[in-house]
mmCIF file of C-alpha atoms in Angstrom:
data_model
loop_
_atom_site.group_PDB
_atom_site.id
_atom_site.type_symbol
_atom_site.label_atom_id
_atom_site.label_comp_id
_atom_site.label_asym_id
_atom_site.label_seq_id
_atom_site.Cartn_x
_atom_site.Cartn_y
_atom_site.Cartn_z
ATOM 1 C CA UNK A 20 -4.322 -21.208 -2.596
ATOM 2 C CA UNK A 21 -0.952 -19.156 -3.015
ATOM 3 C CA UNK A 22 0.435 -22.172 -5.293
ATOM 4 C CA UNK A 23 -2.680 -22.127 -6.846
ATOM 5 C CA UNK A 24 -2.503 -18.100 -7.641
ATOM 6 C CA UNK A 25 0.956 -19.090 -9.144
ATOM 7 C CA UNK A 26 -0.018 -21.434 -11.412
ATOM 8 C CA UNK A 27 -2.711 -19.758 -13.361
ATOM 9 C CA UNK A 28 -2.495 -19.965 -16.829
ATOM 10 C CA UNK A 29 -0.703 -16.762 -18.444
ATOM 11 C CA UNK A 30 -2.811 -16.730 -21.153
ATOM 12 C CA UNK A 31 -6.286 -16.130 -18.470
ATOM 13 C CA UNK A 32 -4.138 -13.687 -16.155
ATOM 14 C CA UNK A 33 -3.671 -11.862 -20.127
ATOM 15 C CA UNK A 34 -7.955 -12.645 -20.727
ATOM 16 C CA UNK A 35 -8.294 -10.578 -16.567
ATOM 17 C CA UNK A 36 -6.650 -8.004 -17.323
ATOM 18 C CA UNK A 37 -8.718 -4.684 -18.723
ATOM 19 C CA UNK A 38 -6.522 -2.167 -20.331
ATOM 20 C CA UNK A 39 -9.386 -0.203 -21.132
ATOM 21 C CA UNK A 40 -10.122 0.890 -17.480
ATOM 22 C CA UNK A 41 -6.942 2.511 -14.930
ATOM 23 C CA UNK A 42 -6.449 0.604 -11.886
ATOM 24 C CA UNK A 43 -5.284 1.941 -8.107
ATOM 25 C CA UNK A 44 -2.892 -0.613 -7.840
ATOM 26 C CA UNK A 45 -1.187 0.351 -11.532
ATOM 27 C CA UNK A 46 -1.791 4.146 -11.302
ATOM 28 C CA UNK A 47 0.329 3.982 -8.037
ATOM 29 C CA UNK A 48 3.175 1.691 -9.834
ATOM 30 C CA UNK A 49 3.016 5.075 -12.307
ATOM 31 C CA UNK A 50 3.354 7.850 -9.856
ATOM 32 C CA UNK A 51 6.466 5.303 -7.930
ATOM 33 C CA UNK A 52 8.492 5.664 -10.909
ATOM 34 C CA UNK A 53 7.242 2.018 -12.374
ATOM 35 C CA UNK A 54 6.935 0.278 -15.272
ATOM 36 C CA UNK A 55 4.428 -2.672 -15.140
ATOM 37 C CA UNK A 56 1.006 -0.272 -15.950
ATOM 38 C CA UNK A 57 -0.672 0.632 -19.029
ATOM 39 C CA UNK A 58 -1.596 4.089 -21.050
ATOM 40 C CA UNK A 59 -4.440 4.325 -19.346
ATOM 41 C CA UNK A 60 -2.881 4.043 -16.188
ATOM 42 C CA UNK A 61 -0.457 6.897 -17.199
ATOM 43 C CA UNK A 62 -3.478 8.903 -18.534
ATOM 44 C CA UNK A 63 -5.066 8.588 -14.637
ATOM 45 C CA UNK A 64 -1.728 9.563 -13.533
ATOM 46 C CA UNK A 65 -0.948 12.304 -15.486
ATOM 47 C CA UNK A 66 -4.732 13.948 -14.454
ATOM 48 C CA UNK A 67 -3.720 13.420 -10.603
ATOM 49 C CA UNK A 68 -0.165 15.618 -11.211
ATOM 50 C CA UNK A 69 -2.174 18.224 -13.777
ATOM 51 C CA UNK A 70 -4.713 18.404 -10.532
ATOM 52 C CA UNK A 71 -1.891 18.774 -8.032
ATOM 53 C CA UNK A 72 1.699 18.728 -9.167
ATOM 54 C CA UNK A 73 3.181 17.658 -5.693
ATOM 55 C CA UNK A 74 0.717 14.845 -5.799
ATOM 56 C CA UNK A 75 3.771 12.598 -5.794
ATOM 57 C CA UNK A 76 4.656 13.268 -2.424
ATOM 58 C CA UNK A 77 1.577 11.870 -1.047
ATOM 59 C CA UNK A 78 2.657 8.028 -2.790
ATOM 60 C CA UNK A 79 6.143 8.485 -1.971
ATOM 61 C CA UNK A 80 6.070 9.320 1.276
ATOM 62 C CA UNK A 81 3.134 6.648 2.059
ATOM 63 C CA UNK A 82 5.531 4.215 0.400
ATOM 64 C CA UNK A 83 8.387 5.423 3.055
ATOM 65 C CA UNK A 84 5.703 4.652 6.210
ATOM 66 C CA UNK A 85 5.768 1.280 4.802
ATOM 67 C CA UNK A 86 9.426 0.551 5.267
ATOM 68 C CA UNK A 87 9.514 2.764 8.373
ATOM 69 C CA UNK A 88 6.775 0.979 9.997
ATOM 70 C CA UNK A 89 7.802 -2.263 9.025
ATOM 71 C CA UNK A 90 11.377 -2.140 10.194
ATOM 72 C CA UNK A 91 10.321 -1.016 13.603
ATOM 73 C CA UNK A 92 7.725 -3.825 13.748
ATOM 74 C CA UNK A 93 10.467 -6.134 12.902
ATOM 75 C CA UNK A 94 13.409 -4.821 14.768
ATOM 76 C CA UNK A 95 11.450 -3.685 17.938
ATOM 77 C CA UNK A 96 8.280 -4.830 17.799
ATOM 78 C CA UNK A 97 8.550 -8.591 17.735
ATOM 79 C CA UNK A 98 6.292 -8.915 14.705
ATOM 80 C CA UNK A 99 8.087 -11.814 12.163
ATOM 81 C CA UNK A 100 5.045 -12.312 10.873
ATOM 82 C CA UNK A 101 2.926 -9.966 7.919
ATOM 83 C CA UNK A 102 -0.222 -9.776 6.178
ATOM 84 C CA UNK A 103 0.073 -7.173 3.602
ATOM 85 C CA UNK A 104 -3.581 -6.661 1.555
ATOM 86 C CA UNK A 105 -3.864 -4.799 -1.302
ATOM 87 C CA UNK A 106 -0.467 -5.046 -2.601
ATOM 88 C CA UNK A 107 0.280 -3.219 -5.858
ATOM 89 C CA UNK A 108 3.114 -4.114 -7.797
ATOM 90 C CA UNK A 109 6.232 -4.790 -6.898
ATOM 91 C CA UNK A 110 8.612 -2.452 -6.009
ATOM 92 C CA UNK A 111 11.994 -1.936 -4.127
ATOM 93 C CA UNK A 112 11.805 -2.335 -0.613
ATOM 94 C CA UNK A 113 9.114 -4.879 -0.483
ATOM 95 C CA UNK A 114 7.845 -5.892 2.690
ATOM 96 C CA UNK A 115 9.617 -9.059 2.439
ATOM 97 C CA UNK A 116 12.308 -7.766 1.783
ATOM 98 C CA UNK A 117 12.642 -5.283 4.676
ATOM 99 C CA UNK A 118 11.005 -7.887 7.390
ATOM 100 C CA UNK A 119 13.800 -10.528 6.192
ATOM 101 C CA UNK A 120 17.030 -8.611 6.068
ATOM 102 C CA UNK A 121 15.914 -7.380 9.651
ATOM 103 C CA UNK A 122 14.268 -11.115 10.549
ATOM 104 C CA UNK A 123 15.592 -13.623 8.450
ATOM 105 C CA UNK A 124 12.391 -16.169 9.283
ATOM 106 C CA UNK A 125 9.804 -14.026 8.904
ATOM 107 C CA UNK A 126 6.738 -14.908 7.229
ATOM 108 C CA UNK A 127 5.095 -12.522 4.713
ATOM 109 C CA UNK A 128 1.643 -12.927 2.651
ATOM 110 C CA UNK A 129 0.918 -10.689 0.196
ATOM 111 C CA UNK A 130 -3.058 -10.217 -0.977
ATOM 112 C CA UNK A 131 -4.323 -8.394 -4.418
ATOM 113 C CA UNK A 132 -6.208 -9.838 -6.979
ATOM 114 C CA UNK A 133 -5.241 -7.313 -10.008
ATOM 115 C CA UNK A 134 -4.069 -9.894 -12.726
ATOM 116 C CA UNK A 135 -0.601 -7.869 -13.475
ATOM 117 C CA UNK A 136 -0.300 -7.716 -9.734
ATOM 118 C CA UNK A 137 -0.403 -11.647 -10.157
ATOM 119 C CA UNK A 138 1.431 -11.662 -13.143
ATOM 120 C CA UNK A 139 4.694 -10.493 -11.191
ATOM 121 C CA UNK A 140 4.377 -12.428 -8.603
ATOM 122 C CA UNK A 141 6.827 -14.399 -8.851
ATOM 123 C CA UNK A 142 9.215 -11.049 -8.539
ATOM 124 C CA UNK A 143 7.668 -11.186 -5.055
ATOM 125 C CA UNK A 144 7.887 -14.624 -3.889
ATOM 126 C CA UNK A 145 12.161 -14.513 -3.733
ATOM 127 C CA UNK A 146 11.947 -15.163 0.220
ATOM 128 C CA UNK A 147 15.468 -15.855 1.785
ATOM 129 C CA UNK A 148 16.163 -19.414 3.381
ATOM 130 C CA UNK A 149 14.934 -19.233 6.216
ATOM 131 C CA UNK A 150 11.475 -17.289 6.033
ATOM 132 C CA UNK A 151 8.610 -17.958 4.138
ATOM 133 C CA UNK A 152 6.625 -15.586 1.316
ATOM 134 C CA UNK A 153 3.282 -16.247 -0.632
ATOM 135 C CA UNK A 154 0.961 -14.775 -2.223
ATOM 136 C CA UNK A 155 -3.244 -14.955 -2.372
ATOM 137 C CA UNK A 156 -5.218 -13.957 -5.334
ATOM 138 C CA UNK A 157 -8.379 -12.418 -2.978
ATOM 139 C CA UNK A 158 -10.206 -9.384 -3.130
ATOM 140 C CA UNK A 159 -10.112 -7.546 0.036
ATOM 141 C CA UNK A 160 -13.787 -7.574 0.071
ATOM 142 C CA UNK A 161 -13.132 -11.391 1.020
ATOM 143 C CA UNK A 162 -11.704 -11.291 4.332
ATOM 144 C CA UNK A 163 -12.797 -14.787 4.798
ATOM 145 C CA UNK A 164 -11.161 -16.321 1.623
ATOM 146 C CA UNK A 165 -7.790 -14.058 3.063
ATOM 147 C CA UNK A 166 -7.821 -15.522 6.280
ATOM 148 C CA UNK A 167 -8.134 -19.242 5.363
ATOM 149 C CA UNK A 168 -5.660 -18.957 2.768
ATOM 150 C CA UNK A 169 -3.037 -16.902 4.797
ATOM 151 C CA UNK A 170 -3.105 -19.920 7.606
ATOM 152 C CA UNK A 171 -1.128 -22.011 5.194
ATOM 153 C CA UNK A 172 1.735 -19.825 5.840
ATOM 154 C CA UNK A 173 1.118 -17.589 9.035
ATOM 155 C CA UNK A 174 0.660 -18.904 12.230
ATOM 156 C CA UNK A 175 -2.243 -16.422 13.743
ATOM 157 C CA UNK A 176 -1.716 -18.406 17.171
ATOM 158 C CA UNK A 177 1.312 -16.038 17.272
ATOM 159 C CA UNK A 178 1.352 -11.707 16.162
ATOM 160 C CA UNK A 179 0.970 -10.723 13.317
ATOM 161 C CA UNK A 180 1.251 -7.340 11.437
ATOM 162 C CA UNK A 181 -1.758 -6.581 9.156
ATOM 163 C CA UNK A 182 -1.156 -4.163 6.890
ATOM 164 C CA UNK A 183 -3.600 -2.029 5.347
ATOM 165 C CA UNK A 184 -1.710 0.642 3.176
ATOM 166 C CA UNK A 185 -3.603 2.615 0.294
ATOM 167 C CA UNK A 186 -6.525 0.261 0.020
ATOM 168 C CA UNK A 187 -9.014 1.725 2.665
ATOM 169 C CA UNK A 188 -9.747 4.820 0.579
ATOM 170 C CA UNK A 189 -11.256 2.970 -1.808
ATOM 171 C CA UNK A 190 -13.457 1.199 -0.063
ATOM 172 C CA UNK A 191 -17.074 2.441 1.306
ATOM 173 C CA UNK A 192 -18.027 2.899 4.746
ATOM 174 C CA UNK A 193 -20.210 0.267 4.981
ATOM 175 C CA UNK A 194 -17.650 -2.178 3.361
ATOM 176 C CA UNK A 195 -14.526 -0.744 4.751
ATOM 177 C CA UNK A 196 -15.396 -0.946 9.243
ATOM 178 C CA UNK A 197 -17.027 -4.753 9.294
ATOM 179 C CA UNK A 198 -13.839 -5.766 6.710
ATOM 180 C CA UNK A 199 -11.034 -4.485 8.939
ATOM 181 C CA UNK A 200 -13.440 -5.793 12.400
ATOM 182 C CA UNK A 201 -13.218 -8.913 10.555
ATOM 183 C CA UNK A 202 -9.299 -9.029 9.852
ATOM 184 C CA UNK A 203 -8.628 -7.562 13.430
ATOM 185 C CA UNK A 204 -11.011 -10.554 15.452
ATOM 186 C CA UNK A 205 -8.973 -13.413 13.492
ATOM 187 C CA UNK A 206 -5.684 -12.252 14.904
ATOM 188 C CA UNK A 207 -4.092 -12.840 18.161
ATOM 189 C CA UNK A 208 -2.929 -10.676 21.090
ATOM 190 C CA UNK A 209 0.098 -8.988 20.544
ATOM 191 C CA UNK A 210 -0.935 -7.999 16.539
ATOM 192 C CA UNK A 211 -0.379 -5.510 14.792
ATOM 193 C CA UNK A 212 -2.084 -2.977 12.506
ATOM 194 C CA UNK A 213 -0.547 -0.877 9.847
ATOM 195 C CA UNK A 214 -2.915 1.397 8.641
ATOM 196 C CA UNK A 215 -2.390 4.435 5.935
ATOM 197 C CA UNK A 216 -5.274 6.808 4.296
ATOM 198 C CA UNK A 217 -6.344 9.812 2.296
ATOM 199 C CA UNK A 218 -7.615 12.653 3.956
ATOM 200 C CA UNK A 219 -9.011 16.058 3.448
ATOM 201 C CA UNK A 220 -8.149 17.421 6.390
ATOM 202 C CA UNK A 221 -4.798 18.655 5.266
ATOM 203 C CA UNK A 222 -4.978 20.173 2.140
ATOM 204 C CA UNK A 223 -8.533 19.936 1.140
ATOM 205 C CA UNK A 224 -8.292 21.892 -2.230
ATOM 206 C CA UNK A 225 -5.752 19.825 -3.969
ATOM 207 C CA UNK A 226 -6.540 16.353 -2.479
ATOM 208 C CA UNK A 227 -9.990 16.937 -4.012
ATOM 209 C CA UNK A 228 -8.837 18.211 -7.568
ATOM 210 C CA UNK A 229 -7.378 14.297 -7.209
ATOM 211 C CA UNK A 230 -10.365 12.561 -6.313
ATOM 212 C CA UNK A 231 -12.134 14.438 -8.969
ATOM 213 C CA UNK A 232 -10.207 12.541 -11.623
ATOM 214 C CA UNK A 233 -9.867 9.262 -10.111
ATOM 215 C CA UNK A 234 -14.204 9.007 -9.499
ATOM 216 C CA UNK A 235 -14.415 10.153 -13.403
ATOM 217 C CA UNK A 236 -12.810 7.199 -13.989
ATOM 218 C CA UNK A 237 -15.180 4.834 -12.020
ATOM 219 C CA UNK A 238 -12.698 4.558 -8.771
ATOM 220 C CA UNK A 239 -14.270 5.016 -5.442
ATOM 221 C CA UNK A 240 -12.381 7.100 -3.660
ATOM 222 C CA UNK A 241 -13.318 7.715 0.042
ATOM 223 C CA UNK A 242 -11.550 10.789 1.682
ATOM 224 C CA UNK A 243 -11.517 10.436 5.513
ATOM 225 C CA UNK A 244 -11.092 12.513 8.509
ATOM 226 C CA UNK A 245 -8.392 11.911 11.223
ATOM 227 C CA UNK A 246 -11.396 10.920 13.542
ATOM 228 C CA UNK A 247 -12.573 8.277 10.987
ATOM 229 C CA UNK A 248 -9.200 7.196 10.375
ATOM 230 C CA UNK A 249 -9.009 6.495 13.927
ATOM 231 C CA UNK A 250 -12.131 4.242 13.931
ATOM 232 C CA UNK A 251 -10.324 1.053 12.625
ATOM 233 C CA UNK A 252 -8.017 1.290 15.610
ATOM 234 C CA UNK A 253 -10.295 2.080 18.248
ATOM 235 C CA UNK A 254 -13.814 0.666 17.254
ATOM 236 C CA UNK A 255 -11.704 -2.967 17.390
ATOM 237 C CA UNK A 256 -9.591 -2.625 20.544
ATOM 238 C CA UNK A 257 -6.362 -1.743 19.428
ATOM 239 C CA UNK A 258 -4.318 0.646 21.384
ATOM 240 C CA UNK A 259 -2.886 3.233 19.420
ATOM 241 C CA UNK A 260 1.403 3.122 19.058
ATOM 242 C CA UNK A 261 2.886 6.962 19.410
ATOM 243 C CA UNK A 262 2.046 9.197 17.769
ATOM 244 C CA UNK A 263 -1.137 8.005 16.685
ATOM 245 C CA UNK A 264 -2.845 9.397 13.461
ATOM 246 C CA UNK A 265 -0.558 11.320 11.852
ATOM 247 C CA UNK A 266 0.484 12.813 8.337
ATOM 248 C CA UNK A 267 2.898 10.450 6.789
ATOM 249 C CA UNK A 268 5.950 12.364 7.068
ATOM 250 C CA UNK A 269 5.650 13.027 10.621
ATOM 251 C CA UNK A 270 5.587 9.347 11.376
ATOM 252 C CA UNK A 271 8.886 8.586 13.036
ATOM 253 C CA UNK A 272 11.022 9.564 10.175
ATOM 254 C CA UNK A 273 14.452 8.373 10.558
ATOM 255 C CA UNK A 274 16.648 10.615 8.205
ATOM 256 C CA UNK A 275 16.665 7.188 5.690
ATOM 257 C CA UNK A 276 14.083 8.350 2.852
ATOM 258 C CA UNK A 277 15.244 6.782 -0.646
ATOM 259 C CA UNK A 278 17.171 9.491 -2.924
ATOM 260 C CA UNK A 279 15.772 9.657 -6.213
ATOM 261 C CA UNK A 280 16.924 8.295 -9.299
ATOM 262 C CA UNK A 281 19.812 10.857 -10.862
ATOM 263 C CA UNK A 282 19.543 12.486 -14.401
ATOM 264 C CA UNK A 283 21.288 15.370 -16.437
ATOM 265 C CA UNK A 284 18.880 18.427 -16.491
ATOM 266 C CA UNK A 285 19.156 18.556 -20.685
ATOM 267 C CA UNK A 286 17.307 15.030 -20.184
ATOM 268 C CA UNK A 287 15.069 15.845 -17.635
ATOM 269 C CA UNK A 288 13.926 18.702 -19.459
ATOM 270 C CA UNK A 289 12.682 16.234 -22.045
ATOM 271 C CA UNK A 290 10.263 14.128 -20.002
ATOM 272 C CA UNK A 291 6.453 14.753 -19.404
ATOM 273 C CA UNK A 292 5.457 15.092 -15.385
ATOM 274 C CA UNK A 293 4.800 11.505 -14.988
ATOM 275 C CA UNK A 294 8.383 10.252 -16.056
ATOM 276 C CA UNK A 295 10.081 12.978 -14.273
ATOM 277 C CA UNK A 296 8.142 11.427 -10.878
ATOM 278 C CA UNK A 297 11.418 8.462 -10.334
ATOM 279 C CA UNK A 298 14.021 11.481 -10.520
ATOM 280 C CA UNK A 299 12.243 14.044 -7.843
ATOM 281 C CA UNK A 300 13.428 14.148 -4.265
ATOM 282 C CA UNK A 301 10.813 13.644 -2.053
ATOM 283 C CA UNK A 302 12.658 15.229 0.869
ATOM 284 C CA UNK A 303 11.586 18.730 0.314
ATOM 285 C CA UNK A 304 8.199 17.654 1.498
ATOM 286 C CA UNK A 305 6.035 20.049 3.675
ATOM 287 C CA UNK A 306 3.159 19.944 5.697
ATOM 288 C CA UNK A 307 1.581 21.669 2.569
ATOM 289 C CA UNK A 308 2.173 18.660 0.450
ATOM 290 C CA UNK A 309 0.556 15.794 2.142
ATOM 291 C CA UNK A 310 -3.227 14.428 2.320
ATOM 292 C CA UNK A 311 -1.794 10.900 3.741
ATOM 293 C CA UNK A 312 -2.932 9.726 7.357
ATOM 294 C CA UNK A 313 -0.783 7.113 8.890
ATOM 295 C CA UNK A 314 -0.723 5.068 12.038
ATOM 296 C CA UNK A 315 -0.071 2.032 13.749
ATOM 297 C CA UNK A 316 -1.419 0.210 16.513
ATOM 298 C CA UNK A 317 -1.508 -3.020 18.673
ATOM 299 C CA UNK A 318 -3.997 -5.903 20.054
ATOM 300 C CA UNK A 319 -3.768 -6.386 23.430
#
């Protein structure tokens, strides 16, 4: 339960926790600029910019489809409630955060089950007055467990925006299709899906330098085409929004991206390429930069 997840002993979220192995959801907290990650994590990090320098753009900019997408869902779309699976750690703009200063009742659960993940937790649950926020320790490989805890807090007689950012890539075919056809059949009409993904089709030669060192490190790391992409929308009924599968910084953008951190150049000279990452501008992106498929879509 997400009271339950809350009230784990910090001494066995410290015993789940492997520092000798990098995780997704900690390797992405790295290349965001974070803090809450491990050397390891930096090590995975710092092999993804040696393999392709720009590398950042891909997280940043699939970090900005998440506040995009989730503001329009919110201020246009209806949607007050959210399921958001596979997490990470927080950050700013979480999509509590967004959905409530748009929605001030909405209703957002957040799913992981990495143990720091957990461990901030609480950093997430700060839902306003009115609205709700919770979060499930699941694996998304256990849509059911997801879906019966998430009806303690979202009503799925009413929409509701499943989002699905960063996770599918590192999932398997035969895994990844029944889990979202799963997801998609428990909610109602009116849903929505928020889907992001790593592709080849873009820039094949760098995004596959990356892969290279995340699989060395035991990550599975599934690189799909715009047609597969498409799949999770179409192979469950759900009519894709405008203007459909498209690179990340093509979706909608709205002149709002996030300026970076500032810093004197003396200083910045100092830093290695993964602590420079919170003081680039991601705003001198181009279509040469990103390997990130996004998309939304609804249930009618």
């Amino acid at each position: 339960m997400p009271g339950d997840a809350l009230g784990q002993d910090p001494a066995e979220l410290r015993r789940r926790i492997d520092t000798t192995k990098a995780h997704p959801a900690r390797v992405y907290d790295v290349l965001l600029g974070g803090k809450d990650n491990y050397p390891v994590d930096r090590n995975a990090a710092a092999a993804a910019l040696a393999a392709n320098p720009r590398g950042y753009l891909d997280v940043r900019h699939n970090r900005d489809f998440l506040r995009r997408a989730v503001t329009a869902l919110a201020s246009e779309g209806g949607i007050r409630q959210f399921l958001d699976i596979g997490t990470g750690l927080p950050t700013q703009e979480n999509v509590h955060q967004i959905a409530q200063r748009i929605t001030p009742d909405a209703r957002v659960v957040y799913v992981d089950n990495d143990p720091v993940v957990l461990a901030h937790a609480r950093a997430l649950l700060t839902s306003g007055p009115e609205g709700r926020t919770d979060y499930i320790d699941a694996d998304f490989k256990e849509p059911k467990q997801i879906l019966e805890q998430a009806v303690e807090t979202i009503d799925f007689e009413q929409p509701v925006a499943l989002v699905l950012v960063a996770i599918l890539h590192f999932v398997e075919d035969a895994e990844a299709y029944p889990i979202v056809r799963g997801l998609v059949d428990a909610l109602p009409s009116g849903s929505r899906l928020v889907l992001s993904h790593l592709t080849e089709d873009l820039n094949a030669e760098d995004i596959r330098a990356v892969q290279r060192t995340f699989t060395a490190r035991g990550f599975t790391f599934v690189l799909r085409s715009k047609a597969e992409v498409e799949r999770f929308f179409t192979e469950n009924g759900l009519v894709l929004d405008e203007p459909g599968v498209v690179p990340a910084h093509h979706w909608h953008p709205d002149g709002n991206t996030p300026a970076p951190e500032t810093a004197e150049p003396a200083f910045l000279a100092t830093l290695d390429a993964v602590d420079k990452v919170r003081y680039l501008d991601i705003n001198d992106v181009t279509d040469a930069d990103i390997n990130v498929y996004v998309a939304t879509g609804v249930k009618p």
